[in-house]
């Protein structure tokens, strides 16, 4: 087993996760099995994170609520991770305390050294052996990303753990990659000195803690001058070719190409990795995909109506799922982020400018998406957007809360139940069309939802959502506390709102469709978490096809999205015409 540790210098949020994902992608395309680990700080898990502060909470098959970087790992590497791929300070300390309570330490004093150090190392070594690919083979390389920055007090125990770890697994099996920001001010008297200094200082701090970099990845806005790279190499104790520049690019899918072009594969061969294939050939389809992102001529705009729109990472997987679908139909994606509170009547009086701007964005979009969320704020604005999409026959997709609110809107404005609502927002409503589930505990927020991958069974073969690989069922990831009230199912279906997908017990409504509408679909699951660059999520693909006016043509021709294949080194081209074999997108584009 080979271990690659990715640490960050200068500041957080500069792309350690993308670099780690890209390194893993290159290794996988060279024929290796790779598993990623993301070490986070303090929290037990990401379940109670605020999307406005941390970005989205990514959901795994086993119900793990984890950092959004694990979403990048899954999308880049086309793998399925578990919650143990995201160890945190909270999990490590909880593990130690539980062992102490069981008497495993035989009454000894529990200390940071050796007990915490050993727990971190054992966790990494244990999880590195867990298969993450569909073939079930044991990984050969473990890429571990350490959250935060070097020198921060939260990361200090982990730095020490990996200082010891490099000797436990032998130095020839361990590689440390430092990702550091290199600022590029527009004017300075000593450009080389000033640009390289933050990286040099952070590496000096890391070396003082006992870890030396084997490779330095410099994040910058433009290409670095050779003089800057030479300065960094000289003061950071690495060769000049071991300083890699990753400048801003048009798509994150170009990052693996940048790394490969600068000799990363040759660098990795020094660590006795069994790289036998020529990476250029393996990366050809990846380059094709990146090139297609830059060559899209037509545009499709989607209005994303949510409450966390100030931070785009709050909807990272939703955004990626839309991008994957837009790429499949050869359209450039334009996302119009709309704060749902701006659509509410109160905003017309308090801030008419924002009100009219929000409605102008909504009305000019080709389709409407209402994603998941929690809390009452902004729900009435989402209901307004859903009602507009229903009446104007605008393609609409509601995910989780978006589906629940679609049922609320329909109940109010079609069935005439004016006070219809979710018990999450109005516990005294006389028409509770959305109710809390038995497993929901109102006293505890974390870990009390319906979580993880579950099967949804289609109730009809005439659903617009039947253009998935298996017309009988789908398996998708869930994360919700509330569900559609099954008692009211017949009343809603009688008026044209059909529940075409249910859980395996037939008790919970999973997919809803509106009759006589081009595309009005709600799904209780989060299909965005399983979307891949060349294997788009069916609900999102349906929304995009409807938004560009091609869905009906596709359905008339009996097109179907083929079962999800792999785009690793064992797959063929990245072209949608070969990967999505049954959905003849090329012919759709010509018609």
Coordinates of N, CA, C and O in Angstrom, one line a residue, residues 273-419:
X273 N 5.5 2.9 -7.6 CA 4.1 2.6 -7.9 C 4.0 1.7 -9.2 O 4.7 2.0 -10.2
X274 N 3.2 0.7 -9.2 CA 3.1 -0.2 -10.4 C 2.4 0.5 -11.6 O 1.3 0.0 -12.0
X275 N 2.9 1.6 -12.1 CA 2.3 2.3 -13.2 C 2.9 1.7 -14.5 O 4.1 1.9 -14.7
X276 N 2.1 1.0 -15.2 CA 2.6 0.4 -16.4 C 2.1 1.0 -17.7 O 2.8 0.9 -18.7
X277 N 1.0 1.7 -17.6 CA 0.4 2.2 -18.9 C 0.8 3.6 -19.2 O 1.3 4.3 -18.3
X278 N 0.7 4.0 -20.4 CA 1.0 5.3 -20.8 C -0.2 6.2 -20.4 O -1.3 6.1 -20.9
X279 N 0.1 7.2 -19.5 CA -1.1 8.0 -19.1 C -1.7 8.9 -20.2 O -2.8 9.2 -20.1
X280 N -0.9 9.2 -21.2 CA -1.4 10.1 -22.3 C -2.6 9.4 -22.9 O -3.6 10.0 -23.2
X281 N -2.5 8.1 -23.2 CA -3.6 7.4 -23.8 C -4.8 7.3 -22.9 O -5.9 7.5 -23.3
X282 N -4.5 7.1 -21.6 CA -5.6 6.9 -20.7 C -6.4 8.3 -20.5 O -7.5 8.3 -20.2
X283 N -5.6 9.4 -20.6 CA -6.2 10.7 -20.3 C -6.9 11.3 -21.5 O -7.4 12.4 -21.5
X284 N -6.8 10.6 -22.7 CA -7.4 11.1 -23.9 C -8.9 11.4 -23.7 O -9.4 12.5 -24.1
X285 N -9.6 10.4 -23.2 CA -11.1 10.7 -23.0 C -11.4 11.7 -22.0 O -12.4 12.5 -22.1
X286 N -10.5 11.9 -21.0 CA -10.7 13.0 -20.0 C -10.5 14.3 -20.7 O -11.2 15.3 -20.4
X287 N -9.5 14.4 -21.6 CA -9.2 15.6 -22.3 C -10.4 15.9 -23.3 O -10.8 17.1 -23.4
X288 N -11.0 14.9 -23.9 CA -12.1 15.1 -24.8 C -13.3 15.7 -24.0 O -13.9 16.7 -24.5
X289 N -13.5 15.2 -22.8 CA -14.6 15.8 -22.0 C -14.3 17.2 -21.6 O -15.2 18.1 -21.7
X290 N -13.1 17.5 -21.2 CA -12.7 18.9 -20.8 C -12.8 19.8 -22.0 O -13.3 21.0 -21.9
X291 N -12.4 19.3 -23.2 CA -12.5 20.2 -24.4 C -14.0 20.5 -24.7 O -14.3 21.6 -25.2
X292 N -14.9 19.5 -24.5 CA -16.3 19.7 -24.9 C -16.9 20.7 -24.0 O -17.8 21.5 -24.4
X293 N -16.4 20.8 -22.7 CA -16.9 21.9 -21.8 C -16.6 23.3 -22.4 O -17.4 24.2 -22.2
X294 N -15.5 23.4 -23.1 CA -15.1 24.7 -23.6 C -15.6 25.0 -25.0 O -15.4 26.1 -25.5
X295 N -16.3 24.0 -25.6 CA -16.7 24.2 -27.0 C -18.2 24.2 -27.2 O -18.7 24.0 -28.3
X296 N -19.0 24.4 -26.1 CA -20.4 24.4 -26.2 C -20.9 25.7 -26.7 O -20.5 26.8 -26.2
X297 N -21.8 25.7 -27.7 CA -22.3 26.9 -28.3 C -23.6 27.3 -27.8 O -23.8 28.5 -27.6
X298 N -24.6 26.4 -27.7 CA -25.9 26.8 -27.2 C -26.0 26.8 -25.7 O -25.2 26.1 -25.0
X299 N -26.9 27.6 -25.2 CA -27.0 27.8 -23.7 C -28.3 27.4 -23.2 O -29.4 27.7 -23.9
X300 N -28.4 26.8 -22.1 CA -29.6 26.5 -21.4 C -29.5 27.1 -20.0 O -28.6 26.9 -19.2
X301 N -30.5 27.9 -19.6 CA -30.5 28.5 -18.3 C -31.5 27.9 -17.4 O -32.6 27.5 -17.7
X302 N -31.1 27.6 -16.1 CA -31.9 27.0 -15.1 C -32.0 28.0 -13.9 O -30.9 28.4 -13.4
X303 N -33.2 28.3 -13.4 CA -33.4 29.1 -12.2 C -33.3 28.2 -11.0 O -34.1 27.3 -10.9
X304 N -32.3 28.3 -10.2 CA -32.1 27.6 -9.0 C -32.7 28.4 -7.8 O -32.1 29.4 -7.4
X305 N -33.8 28.0 -7.3 CA -34.5 28.8 -6.3 C -34.3 28.1 -4.9 O -34.8 27.1 -4.6
X306 N -33.5 28.8 -4.1 CA -33.1 28.3 -2.8 C -32.9 29.3 -1.8 O -33.1 30.5 -2.1
X307 N -32.5 28.9 -0.6 CA -32.3 29.9 0.5 C -30.8 30.0 0.9 O -30.5 30.8 1.7
X308 N -29.9 29.2 0.2 CA -28.5 29.3 0.5 C -27.7 29.8 -0.7 O -26.5 29.4 -0.9
X309 N -28.3 30.6 -1.5 CA -27.7 31.0 -2.8 C -26.5 31.9 -2.7 O -25.8 32.2 -3.7
X310 N -26.2 32.5 -1.5 CA -25.1 33.4 -1.4 C -23.8 32.7 -1.5 O -22.7 33.2 -1.7
X311 N -23.8 31.3 -1.2 CA -22.6 30.5 -1.3 C -22.9 29.4 -2.3 O -23.6 28.4 -1.9
X312 N -22.3 29.5 -3.5 CA -22.6 28.4 -4.5 C -22.3 27.0 -4.0 O -23.0 26.1 -4.5
X313 N -21.3 26.9 -3.2 CA -20.9 25.5 -2.7 C -22.0 24.9 -1.9 O -22.0 23.7 -1.6
X314 N -23.0 25.7 -1.5 CA -24.2 25.1 -0.7 C -24.9 24.1 -1.6 O -25.6 23.3 -1.1
X315 N -24.8 24.3 -2.9 CA -25.5 23.4 -3.8 C -24.5 22.8 -4.8 O -24.8 22.7 -6.0
X316 N -23.3 22.4 -4.3 CA -22.3 21.9 -5.1 C -22.7 20.7 -6.0 O -22.4 20.7 -7.2
X317 N -23.3 19.7 -5.4 CA -23.7 18.5 -6.1 C -24.8 18.8 -7.1 O -24.8 18.2 -8.2
X318 N -25.7 19.7 -6.7 CA -26.8 20.1 -7.6 C -26.2 20.8 -8.9 O -26.6 20.5 -10.0
X319 N -25.3 21.7 -8.6 CA -24.6 22.4 -9.7 C -23.9 21.4 -10.7 O -24.0 21.5 -11.9
X320 N -23.2 20.4 -10.1 CA -22.4 19.5 -10.9 C -23.4 18.6 -11.7 O -23.1 18.2 -12.8
X321 N -24.5 18.2 -11.0 CA -25.5 17.3 -11.7 C -26.1 18.1 -12.9 O -26.3 17.5 -14.0
X322 N -26.3 19.4 -12.8 CA -26.8 20.2 -13.9 C -25.8 20.3 -15.0 O -26.1 20.2 -16.2
X323 N -24.5 20.5 -14.6 CA -23.4 20.6 -15.6 C -23.3 19.3 -16.3 O -23.1 19.3 -17.6
X324 N -23.3 18.1 -15.6 CA -23.2 16.8 -16.3 C -24.3 16.7 -17.4 O -24.1 16.2 -18.5
X325 N -25.5 17.0 -17.0 CA -26.7 16.9 -17.9 C -26.5 17.9 -19.1 O -26.9 17.5 -20.2
X326 N -26.1 19.1 -18.8 CA -25.9 20.0 -19.9 C -24.9 19.6 -20.9 O -25.0 19.7 -22.1
X327 N -23.8 19.0 -20.4 CA -22.7 18.4 -21.2 C -23.3 17.3 -22.1 O -22.9 17.2 -23.3
X328 N -24.1 16.5 -21.5 CA -24.7 15.3 -22.3 C -25.5 15.8 -23.5 O -25.6 15.1 -24.5
X329 N -26.2 16.9 -23.4 CA -27.0 17.4 -24.5 C -26.3 18.5 -25.2 O -26.9 19.3 -26.0
X330 N -25.0 18.7 -25.0 CA -24.2 19.7 -25.7 C -24.7 21.1 -25.6 O -24.7 21.8 -26.5
X331 N -25.0 21.5 -24.3 CA -25.3 22.9 -24.1 C -24.5 23.4 -22.9 O -24.1 22.7 -22.0
X332 N -24.2 24.7 -23.1 CA -23.5 25.4 -21.9 C -24.6 25.7 -20.9 O -25.7 26.1 -21.2
X333 N -24.3 25.6 -19.6 CA -25.2 25.8 -18.6 C -25.1 27.2 -18.0 O -24.0 27.6 -17.7
X334 N -26.2 27.8 -17.8 CA -26.3 29.1 -17.1 C -27.2 28.9 -15.9 O -28.4 28.6 -16.1
X335 N -26.7 29.0 -14.7 CA -27.5 28.9 -13.5 C -27.9 30.3 -13.0 O -27.0 31.1 -12.7
X336 N -29.1 30.5 -12.8 CA -29.6 31.8 -12.3 C -30.0 31.6 -10.8 O -31.0 31.0 -10.5
X337 N -29.1 31.9 -9.9 CA -29.3 31.7 -8.5 C -30.3 32.8 -8.0 O -30.1 34.0 -8.2
X338 N -31.4 32.3 -7.4 CA -32.5 33.2 -6.9 C -32.7 32.9 -5.4 O -33.0 31.7 -5.0
X339 N -32.6 33.9 -4.6 CA -32.9 33.7 -3.2 C -34.4 33.7 -3.1 O -35.1 34.6 -3.5
X340 N -34.9 32.6 -2.5 CA -36.4 32.4 -2.6 C -37.2 33.5 -1.8 O -38.3 33.7 -2.1
X341 N -36.5 34.1 -0.8 CA -37.2 35.1 0.0 C -37.5 36.3 -0.9 O -38.4 37.1 -0.7
X342 N -36.7 36.5 -2.0 CA -36.9 37.7 -2.9 C -38.1 37.5 -3.7 O -38.6 38.5 -4.3
X343 N -38.7 36.3 -3.8 CA -39.9 36.1 -4.6 C -41.2 36.3 -3.8 O -42.3 36.3 -4.4
X344 N -41.1 36.5 -2.5 CA -42.2 36.6 -1.6 C -42.8 38.0 -1.7 O -42.1 39.0 -1.8
X345 N -44.2 38.1 -1.5 CA -44.8 39.4 -1.6 C -44.3 40.4 -0.6 O -44.3 41.6 -0.9
X346 N -43.8 40.0 0.6 CA -43.3 41.0 1.5 C -42.1 41.7 1.0 O -41.9 42.9 1.3
X347 N -41.3 41.0 0.1 CA -40.1 41.7 -0.4 C -40.5 42.8 -1.4 O -39.8 43.8 -1.6
X348 N -41.7 42.7 -2.0 CA -42.2 43.7 -2.9 C -42.3 45.0 -2.2 O -42.0 46.1 -2.8
X349 N -42.7 45.0 -1.0 CA -42.9 46.2 -0.2 C -41.6 46.7 0.5 O -41.3 47.9 0.6
X350 N -40.8 45.7 0.9 CA -39.5 46.0 1.6 C -38.4 46.3 0.7 O -37.5 47.2 1.0
X351 N -38.3 45.6 -0.4 CA -37.2 45.8 -1.3 C -37.7 45.5 -2.7 O -37.3 44.5 -3.3
X352 N -38.4 46.4 -3.4 CA -39.0 46.1 -4.7 C -38.0 45.8 -5.8 O -38.2 45.1 -6.7
X353 N -36.8 46.4 -5.6 CA -35.7 46.1 -6.7 C -35.3 44.7 -6.7 O -35.3 44.0 -7.7
X354 N -35.0 44.1 -5.5 CA -34.7 42.7 -5.4 C -35.9 41.8 -5.9 O -35.7 40.8 -6.5
X355 N -37.1 42.2 -5.5 CA -38.2 41.5 -5.9 C -38.4 41.3 -7.4 O -38.5 40.2 -7.9
X356 N -38.3 42.5 -8.1 CA -38.5 42.4 -9.5 C -37.3 41.8 -10.2 O -37.5 41.1 -11.3
X357 N -36.1 41.9 -9.7 CA -34.9 41.3 -10.3 C -35.1 39.8 -10.2 O -34.7 39.0 -11.1
X358 N -35.5 39.3 -9.0 CA -35.7 37.8 -8.8 C -36.7 37.3 -9.8 O -36.5 36.2 -10.4
X359 N -37.8 38.0 -9.9 CA -38.9 37.5 -10.8 C -38.4 37.5 -12.3 O -38.8 36.7 -13.1
X360 N -37.6 38.5 -12.6 CA -37.1 38.6 -14.0 C -36.2 37.4 -14.3 O -36.3 36.8 -15.4
X361 N -35.4 37.1 -13.3 CA -34.5 35.9 -13.5 C -35.3 34.6 -13.7 O -35.1 33.8 -14.6
X362 N -36.4 34.5 -12.8 CA -37.2 33.3 -12.9 C -37.9 33.2 -14.3 O -37.9 32.1 -14.9
X363 N -38.5 34.3 -14.7 CA -39.3 34.3 -15.9 C -38.4 34.1 -17.2 O -38.9 33.6 -18.2
X364 N -37.1 34.4 -17.1 CA -36.3 34.3 -18.3 C -35.6 33.0 -18.4 O -34.9 32.7 -19.3
X365 N -35.7 32.1 -17.4 CA -35.0 30.9 -17.4 C -35.8 29.8 -18.2 O -37.0 29.9 -18.4
X366 N -35.0 28.8 -18.7 CA -35.6 27.8 -19.5 C -36.3 26.7 -18.6 O -37.1 25.9 -19.1
X367 N -35.8 26.6 -17.4 CA -36.4 25.6 -16.4 C -36.2 26.1 -15.0 O -35.4 27.0 -14.7
X368 N -36.9 25.4 -14.1 CA -36.9 25.8 -12.7 C -36.5 24.6 -11.8 O -37.0 23.5 -12.0
X369 N -35.6 24.8 -10.9 CA -35.1 23.8 -10.0 C -35.3 24.3 -8.5 O -34.7 25.4 -8.2
X370 N -36.0 23.6 -7.7 CA -36.1 23.9 -6.3 C -35.4 22.7 -5.5 O -35.9 21.6 -5.5
X371 N -34.2 22.9 -5.0 CA -33.5 21.9 -4.3 C -33.9 21.7 -2.8 O -34.8 22.3 -2.4
X372 N -33.2 20.8 -2.1 CA -33.5 20.5 -0.8 C -33.2 21.6 0.2 O -32.5 22.6 -0.2
X373 N -33.6 21.5 1.4 CA -33.3 22.5 2.4 C -34.1 22.3 3.7 O -34.9 21.3 3.8
X374 N -33.8 23.1 4.7 CA -34.5 22.9 6.0 C -34.9 24.3 6.5 O -34.3 25.3 6.2
X375 N -35.9 24.3 7.3 CA -36.4 25.6 7.9 C -37.4 26.3 7.1 O -37.5 26.1 5.9
X376 N -38.2 27.2 7.8 CA -39.3 27.8 7.1 C -38.9 29.0 6.3 O -39.7 29.4 5.3
X377 N -37.8 29.6 6.5 CA -37.4 30.8 5.8 C -37.3 30.5 4.3 O -36.7 29.6 3.9
X378 N -38.0 31.3 3.5 CA -38.0 31.2 2.1 C -38.9 30.2 1.5 O -39.0 30.1 0.2
X379 N -39.6 29.5 2.3 CA -40.5 28.4 1.7 C -41.6 29.0 0.9 O -42.0 28.4 -0.2
X380 N -42.2 30.1 1.3 CA -43.3 30.7 0.5 C -42.8 31.2 -0.8 O -43.5 31.1 -1.8
X381 N -41.6 31.7 -0.9 CA -41.0 32.1 -2.2 C -40.8 30.9 -3.1 O -41.1 31.0 -4.3
X382 N -40.4 29.8 -2.6 CA -40.3 28.6 -3.4 C -41.6 28.1 -3.9 O -41.8 27.7 -5.0
X383 N -42.6 28.2 -3.0 CA -44.0 27.8 -3.5 C -44.5 28.7 -4.6 O -45.1 28.3 -5.5
X384 N -44.1 30.0 -4.5 CA -44.5 30.9 -5.6 C -43.8 30.5 -6.9 O -44.5 30.5 -8.0
X385 N -42.5 30.2 -6.8 CA -41.8 29.7 -8.0 C -42.4 28.5 -8.6 O -42.6 28.3 -9.8
X386 N -42.8 27.5 -7.7 CA -43.4 26.3 -8.2 C -44.7 26.5 -8.9 O -45.0 25.9 -9.9
X387 N -45.5 27.3 -8.2 CA -46.8 27.7 -8.8 C -46.7 28.3 -10.2 O -47.5 28.0 -11.1
X388 N -45.7 29.2 -10.3 CA -45.5 29.8 -11.6 C -45.1 28.8 -12.7 O -45.6 28.8 -13.8
X389 N -44.2 27.9 -12.3 CA -43.7 26.8 -13.3 C -44.9 25.9 -13.6 O -45.0 25.5 -14.8
X390 N -45.8 25.6 -12.7 CA -46.9 24.7 -13.0 C -47.9 25.4 -14.0 O -48.3 24.8 -15.0
X391 N -48.2 26.7 -13.7 CA -49.2 27.4 -14.5 C -48.6 27.7 -15.9 O -49.4 27.6 -16.9
X392 N -47.3 28.1 -16.0 CA -46.7 28.5 -17.2 C -46.2 27.3 -18.0 O -45.6 27.4 -19.1
X393 N -46.4 26.1 -17.5 CA -45.9 24.8 -18.1 C -44.4 24.9 -18.4 O -43.9 24.5 -19.4
X394 N -43.7 25.5 -17.4 CA -42.2 25.5 -17.5 C -41.6 24.3 -16.9 O -42.1 23.8 -15.8
X395 N -40.6 23.7 -17.5 CA -40.0 22.5 -16.9 C -39.6 22.7 -15.5 O -38.9 23.7 -15.2
X396 N -39.9 21.8 -14.6 CA -39.7 22.0 -13.2 C -39.2 20.7 -12.5 O -39.7 19.6 -12.8
X397 N -38.2 20.8 -11.7 CA -37.7 19.7 -10.9 C -37.6 20.1 -9.4 O -37.0 21.1 -9.1
X398 N -38.3 19.3 -8.5 CA -38.2 19.6 -7.1 C -37.5 18.4 -6.5 O -37.8 17.2 -6.7
X399 N -36.5 18.7 -5.7 CA -35.7 17.7 -5.0 C -35.9 17.8 -3.5 O -35.7 18.9 -2.9
X400 N -36.3 16.7 -2.9 CA -36.5 16.6 -1.4 C -37.6 17.6 -1.0 O -38.7 17.5 -1.2
X401 N -37.1 18.7 -0.3 CA -38.0 19.8 0.1 C -38.8 20.4 -1.1 O -39.9 20.7 -1.0
X402 N -38.1 20.4 -2.3 CA -38.7 20.9 -3.5 C -39.9 20.1 -3.9 O -40.9 20.6 -4.3
X403 N -39.8 18.8 -3.7 CA -40.9 17.9 -4.0 C -42.1 18.1 -3.0 O -43.2 18.2 -3.3
X404 N -41.7 18.2 -1.7 CA -42.7 18.4 -0.7 C -43.5 19.7 -0.9 O -44.7 19.8 -0.8
X405 N -42.8 20.8 -1.3 CA -43.4 22.1 -1.5 C -44.3 22.1 -2.8 O -45.2 22.8 -2.9
X406 N -43.9 21.2 -3.8 CA -44.7 21.1 -5.0 C -46.1 20.5 -4.6 O -47.1 20.9 -5.1
X407 N -46.1 19.6 -3.7 CA -47.3 19.0 -3.2 C -48.1 20.0 -2.4 O -49.4 20.1 -2.5
X408 N -47.4 20.8 -1.6 CA -48.1 21.9 -0.8 C -48.8 22.9 -1.8 O -49.9 23.2 -1.6
X409 N -48.0 23.3 -2.8 CA -48.5 24.3 -3.8 C -49.8 23.7 -4.5 O -50.8 24.4 -4.7
X410 N -49.7 22.5 -4.9 CA -50.8 21.9 -5.7 C -52.0 21.7 -4.8 O -53.1 22.0 -5.2
X411 N -51.8 21.4 -3.5 CA -52.9 21.2 -2.6 C -53.6 22.6 -2.3 O -54.8 22.6 -2.2
X412 N -52.8 23.6 -2.2 CA -53.4 24.9 -2.0 C -54.2 25.5 -3.2 O -55.3 25.9 -3.0
X413 N -53.6 25.4 -4.3 CA -54.1 26.1 -5.5 C -54.9 25.3 -6.5 O -55.6 25.8 -7.3
X414 N -54.9 24.0 -6.3 CA -55.7 23.1 -7.2 C -56.8 22.5 -6.4 O -58.0 22.5 -6.8
X415 N -56.4 21.9 -5.2 CA -57.4 21.3 -4.4 C -58.2 22.3 -3.5 O -59.2 21.9 -2.9
X416 N -57.7 23.5 -3.4 CA -58.4 24.5 -2.6 C -58.1 24.4 -1.1 O -58.8 25.1 -0.3
X417 N -57.1 23.7 -0.7 CA -56.8 23.6 0.8 C -55.9 24.8 1.1 O -54.7 24.6 1.1
X418 N -56.4 25.9 1.4 CA -55.7 27.1 1.6 C -54.6 27.1 2.6 O -53.5 27.7 2.5
X419 N -54.8 26.3 3.7 CA -53.8 26.2 4.8 C -52.9 25.0 4.7 O -52.2 24.6 5.6

